[in-house]
PDB file of C-alpha atoms in Angstrom:
ATOM      1  CA  UNK A  23      18.720  10.043 -12.186  1.00  0.00           C
ATOM      2  CA  UNK A  24      18.111   8.997  -8.362  1.00  0.00           C
ATOM      3  CA  UNK A  25      19.726   6.938  -6.277  1.00  0.00           C
ATOM      4  CA  UNK A  26      18.240   3.645  -5.057  1.00  0.00           C
ATOM      5  CA  UNK A  27      16.949   5.014  -1.937  1.00  0.00           C
ATOM      6  CA  UNK A  28      15.505   7.933  -3.383  1.00  0.00           C
ATOM      7  CA  UNK A  29      14.045   5.747  -5.378  1.00  0.00           C
ATOM      8  CA  UNK A  30      12.403   3.892  -2.926  1.00  0.00           C
ATOM      9  CA  UNK A  31      11.130   6.512  -1.389  1.00  0.00           C
ATOM     10  CA  UNK A  32       9.066   7.564  -4.028  1.00  0.00           C
ATOM     11  CA  UNK A  33       7.808   4.132  -4.565  1.00  0.00           C
ATOM     12  CA  UNK A  34       7.119   4.078  -1.127  1.00  0.00           C
ATOM     13  CA  UNK A  35       5.248   7.468  -1.078  1.00  0.00           C
ATOM     14  CA  UNK A  36       3.257   6.251  -3.774  1.00  0.00           C
ATOM     15  CA  UNK A  37       2.133   3.007  -1.876  1.00  0.00           C
ATOM     16  CA  UNK A  38       1.647   5.191   1.224  1.00  0.00           C
ATOM     17  CA  UNK A  39      -1.060   7.017  -1.050  1.00  0.00           C
ATOM     18  CA  UNK A  40      -2.838   4.022  -2.314  1.00  0.00           C
ATOM     19  CA  UNK A  41      -2.709   2.270   0.896  1.00  0.00           C
ATOM     20  CA  UNK A  42      -4.555   5.049   2.549  1.00  0.00           C
ATOM     21  CA  UNK A  43      -6.851   5.603  -0.582  1.00  0.00           C
ATOM     22  CA  UNK A  44      -8.271   1.956   0.282  1.00  0.00           C
ATOM     23  CA  UNK A  45      -8.462   1.926   3.780  1.00  0.00           C
ATOM     24  CA  UNK A  46     -10.683   4.776   3.339  1.00  0.00           C
ATOM     25  CA  UNK A  47     -13.253   3.170   0.421  1.00  0.00           C
ATOM     26  CA  UNK A  48     -13.270   0.301   3.173  1.00  0.00           C
ATOM     27  CA  UNK A  49     -14.576   2.368   6.172  1.00  0.00           C
ATOM     28  CA  UNK A  50     -16.368   4.294   4.095  1.00  0.00           C
ATOM     29  CA  UNK A  51     -19.450   2.342   2.068  1.00  0.00           C
ATOM     30  CA  UNK A  52     -16.848   1.926  -0.607  1.00  0.00           C
ATOM     31  CA  UNK A  53     -16.744   1.526  -3.451  1.00  0.00           C
ATOM     32  CA  UNK A  54     -14.875  -1.509  -2.691  1.00  0.00           C
ATOM     33  CA  UNK A  55     -13.737  -3.054  -5.712  1.00  0.00           C
ATOM     34  CA  UNK A  56     -11.649   0.370  -6.436  1.00  0.00           C
ATOM     35  CA  UNK A  57     -10.140  -0.621  -2.820  1.00  0.00           C
ATOM     36  CA  UNK A  58      -8.941  -3.916  -3.928  1.00  0.00           C
ATOM     37  CA  UNK A  59      -7.300  -2.239  -6.236  1.00  0.00           C
ATOM     38  CA  UNK A  60      -5.880   0.118  -4.878  1.00  0.00           C
ATOM     39  CA  UNK A  61      -4.313  -2.283  -1.683  1.00  0.00           C
ATOM     40  CA  UNK A  62      -3.022  -4.414  -5.090  1.00  0.00           C
ATOM     41  CA  UNK A  63      -1.352  -1.128  -6.260  1.00  0.00           C
ATOM     42  CA  UNK A  64      -0.259  -0.034  -2.715  1.00  0.00           C
ATOM     43  CA  UNK A  65       1.608  -3.646  -2.283  1.00  0.00           C
ATOM     44  CA  UNK A  66       2.971  -3.781  -5.640  1.00  0.00           C
ATOM     45  CA  UNK A  67       5.111  -0.263  -5.053  1.00  0.00           C
ATOM     46  CA  UNK A  68       6.186  -1.393  -1.607  1.00  0.00           C
ATOM     47  CA  UNK A  69       7.563  -4.237  -3.452  1.00  0.00           C
ATOM     48  CA  UNK A  70       8.884  -2.443  -6.059  1.00  0.00           C
ATOM     49  CA  UNK A  71      10.291   0.009  -4.004  1.00  0.00           C
ATOM     50  CA  UNK A  72      12.164  -2.797  -1.753  1.00  0.00           C
ATOM     51  CA  UNK A  73      13.264  -4.139  -5.401  1.00  0.00           C
ATOM     52  CA  UNK A  74      14.855  -1.175  -6.061  1.00  0.00           C
ATOM     53  CA  UNK A  75      16.658  -0.537  -3.195  1.00  0.00           C
ATOM     54  CA  UNK A  76      18.356  -3.499  -2.872  1.00  0.00           C
ATOM     55  CA  UNK A  77      19.201  -2.637  -6.626  1.00  0.00           C
ATOM     56  CA  UNK A  78      17.218  -5.417  -8.417  1.00  0.00           C
ATOM     57  CA  UNK A  79      15.602  -5.161 -11.898  1.00  0.00           C
ATOM     58  CA  UNK A  80      11.716  -5.965 -12.314  1.00  0.00           C
ATOM     59  CA  UNK A  81       9.991  -6.077 -15.744  1.00  0.00           C
ATOM     60  CA  UNK A  82       6.993  -3.915 -15.787  1.00  0.00           C
ATOM     61  CA  UNK A  83       4.170  -5.748 -14.037  1.00  0.00           C
ATOM     62  CA  UNK A  84       1.231  -5.932 -11.866  1.00  0.00           C
ATOM     63  CA  UNK A  85       1.883  -9.546 -10.896  1.00  0.00           C
ATOM     64  CA  UNK A  86       3.004  -9.598  -7.295  1.00  0.00           C
ATOM     65  CA  UNK A  87       3.855 -13.272  -7.588  1.00  0.00           C
ATOM     66  CA  UNK A  88       6.817 -12.490  -9.853  1.00  0.00           C
ATOM     67  CA  UNK A  89       7.383  -9.608  -8.046  1.00  0.00           C
ATOM     68  CA  UNK A  90       8.156 -12.034  -5.002  1.00  0.00           C
ATOM     69  CA  UNK A  91       9.662 -14.728  -6.693  1.00  0.00           C
ATOM     70  CA  UNK A  92      12.474 -12.194  -7.782  1.00  0.00           C
ATOM     71  CA  UNK A  93      13.007 -10.847  -3.938  1.00  0.00           C
ATOM     72  CA  UNK A  94      12.978 -14.264  -3.044  1.00  0.00           C
ATOM     73  CA  UNK A  95      16.241 -15.216  -4.709  1.00  0.00           C
ATOM     74  CA  UNK A  96      17.820 -12.178  -2.446  1.00  0.00           C
ATOM     75  CA  UNK A  97      19.152 -12.516   0.692  1.00  0.00           C
ATOM     76  CA  UNK A  98      17.124 -11.648   4.019  1.00  0.00           C
ATOM     77  CA  UNK A  99      13.518 -11.264   1.732  1.00  0.00           C
ATOM     78  CA  UNK A 100      11.145 -10.109   4.246  1.00  0.00           C
ATOM     79  CA  UNK A 101       7.993 -11.996   2.804  1.00  0.00           C
ATOM     80  CA  UNK A 102       9.054 -15.080   2.372  1.00  0.00           C
ATOM     81  CA  UNK A 103       6.167 -17.218   2.894  1.00  0.00           C
ATOM     82  CA  UNK A 104       3.520 -14.195   1.985  1.00  0.00           C
ATOM     83  CA  UNK A 105       0.528 -15.807  -0.412  1.00  0.00           C
ATOM     84  CA  UNK A 106       0.192 -12.744  -2.781  1.00  0.00           C
ATOM     85  CA  UNK A 107      -2.255 -14.483  -4.929  1.00  0.00           C
ATOM     86  CA  UNK A 108      -5.446 -13.184  -4.769  1.00  0.00           C
ATOM     87  CA  UNK A 109      -4.195  -9.645  -4.262  1.00  0.00           C
ATOM     88  CA  UNK A 110      -2.406  -9.720  -7.435  1.00  0.00           C
ATOM     89  CA  UNK A 111      -5.345 -10.263  -9.264  1.00  0.00           C
ATOM     90  CA  UNK A 112      -6.955  -7.170  -8.065  1.00  0.00           C
ATOM     91  CA  UNK A 113      -4.937  -5.472 -10.880  1.00  0.00           C
ATOM     92  CA  UNK A 114      -7.127  -6.299 -13.531  1.00  0.00           C
ATOM     93  CA  UNK A 115     -10.455  -7.517 -11.835  1.00  0.00           C
ATOM     94  CA  UNK A 116     -11.027  -4.902 -10.090  1.00  0.00           C
ATOM     95  CA  UNK A 117     -10.503  -2.129 -13.265  1.00  0.00           C
ATOM     96  CA  UNK A 118     -12.336  -4.526 -15.989  1.00  0.00           C
ATOM     97  CA  UNK A 119     -13.934  -7.676 -15.136  1.00  0.00           C
ATOM     98  CA  UNK A 120     -17.334  -6.173 -15.043  1.00  0.00           C
ATOM     99  CA  UNK A 121     -18.118  -9.166 -12.641  1.00  0.00           C
ATOM    100  CA  UNK A 122     -16.160  -8.154  -9.508  1.00  0.00           C
ATOM    101  CA  UNK A 123     -17.977  -6.151  -7.008  1.00  0.00           C
ATOM    102  CA  UNK A 124     -16.409  -7.707  -3.878  1.00  0.00           C
ATOM    103  CA  UNK A 125     -18.068  -6.921  -0.697  1.00  0.00           C
ATOM    104  CA  UNK A 126     -16.545  -5.114   2.518  1.00  0.00           C
ATOM    105  CA  UNK A 127     -15.017  -8.064   4.074  1.00  0.00           C
ATOM    106  CA  UNK A 128     -13.227  -8.612   0.617  1.00  0.00           C
ATOM    107  CA  UNK A 129     -12.075  -5.190   0.383  1.00  0.00           C
ATOM    108  CA  UNK A 130     -10.643  -5.542   4.099  1.00  0.00           C
ATOM    109  CA  UNK A 131      -9.102  -8.410   3.598  1.00  0.00           C
ATOM    110  CA  UNK A 132      -7.518  -6.950   0.514  1.00  0.00           C
ATOM    111  CA  UNK A 133      -6.181  -4.060   2.859  1.00  0.00           C
ATOM    112  CA  UNK A 134      -5.001  -6.065   5.962  1.00  0.00           C
ATOM    113  CA  UNK A 135      -2.785  -8.028   3.607  1.00  0.00           C
ATOM    114  CA  UNK A 136      -1.536  -4.608   2.309  1.00  0.00           C
ATOM    115  CA  UNK A 137      -0.772  -3.898   5.420  1.00  0.00           C
ATOM    116  CA  UNK A 138       1.244  -6.808   5.933  1.00  0.00           C
ATOM    117  CA  UNK A 139       3.040  -6.325   2.855  1.00  0.00           C
ATOM    118  CA  UNK A 140       3.924  -2.366   4.343  1.00  0.00           C
ATOM    119  CA  UNK A 141       4.813  -3.414   7.697  1.00  0.00           C
ATOM    120  CA  UNK A 142       7.314  -6.470   6.776  1.00  0.00           C
ATOM    121  CA  UNK A 143       8.907  -4.202   3.953  1.00  0.00           C
ATOM    122  CA  UNK A 144       9.163  -0.831   5.640  1.00  0.00           C
ATOM    123  CA  UNK A 145      10.499  -3.052   8.540  1.00  0.00           C
ATOM    124  CA  UNK A 146      13.114  -4.525   6.679  1.00  0.00           C
ATOM    125  CA  UNK A 147      14.566  -0.989   5.292  1.00  0.00           C
ATOM    126  CA  UNK A 148      16.403   1.749   6.397  1.00  0.00           C
ATOM    127  CA  UNK A 149      14.784   4.347   8.342  1.00  0.00           C
ATOM    128  CA  UNK A 150      15.803   6.788   5.659  1.00  0.00           C
ATOM    129  CA  UNK A 151      13.930   5.298   2.963  1.00  0.00           C
ATOM    130  CA  UNK A 152      10.923   5.268   4.949  1.00  0.00           C
ATOM    131  CA  UNK A 153       8.117   7.455   3.552  1.00  0.00           C
TER     132      UNK A 153
END
């Protein structure tokens, strides 16, 4: 079984893949719902990686607010005050809401928020945990 450093690094590597996919979708002609989904997935995996690194258990969830709540109980949580509500919704909307067709600006905002999560999380972890 991997230690917390290996586990965190694994989460971060997967998050990087999702964020890179989201960026590619925004830089092209979409699909922008896919960009929103991958931005949410990236933020989720950065949060889970940080929680894993800090040995904080979490339930199987896609709810970024729930993960944020768990983290806020820890000392020196780097994402205090970051509102992940809208990004959290993209885990389900992008896959199941047939009315959800975001424009490029919405997808760009989702990618920017996921990028902010990346900067804050990776800025709070040891260099050897980073992807």
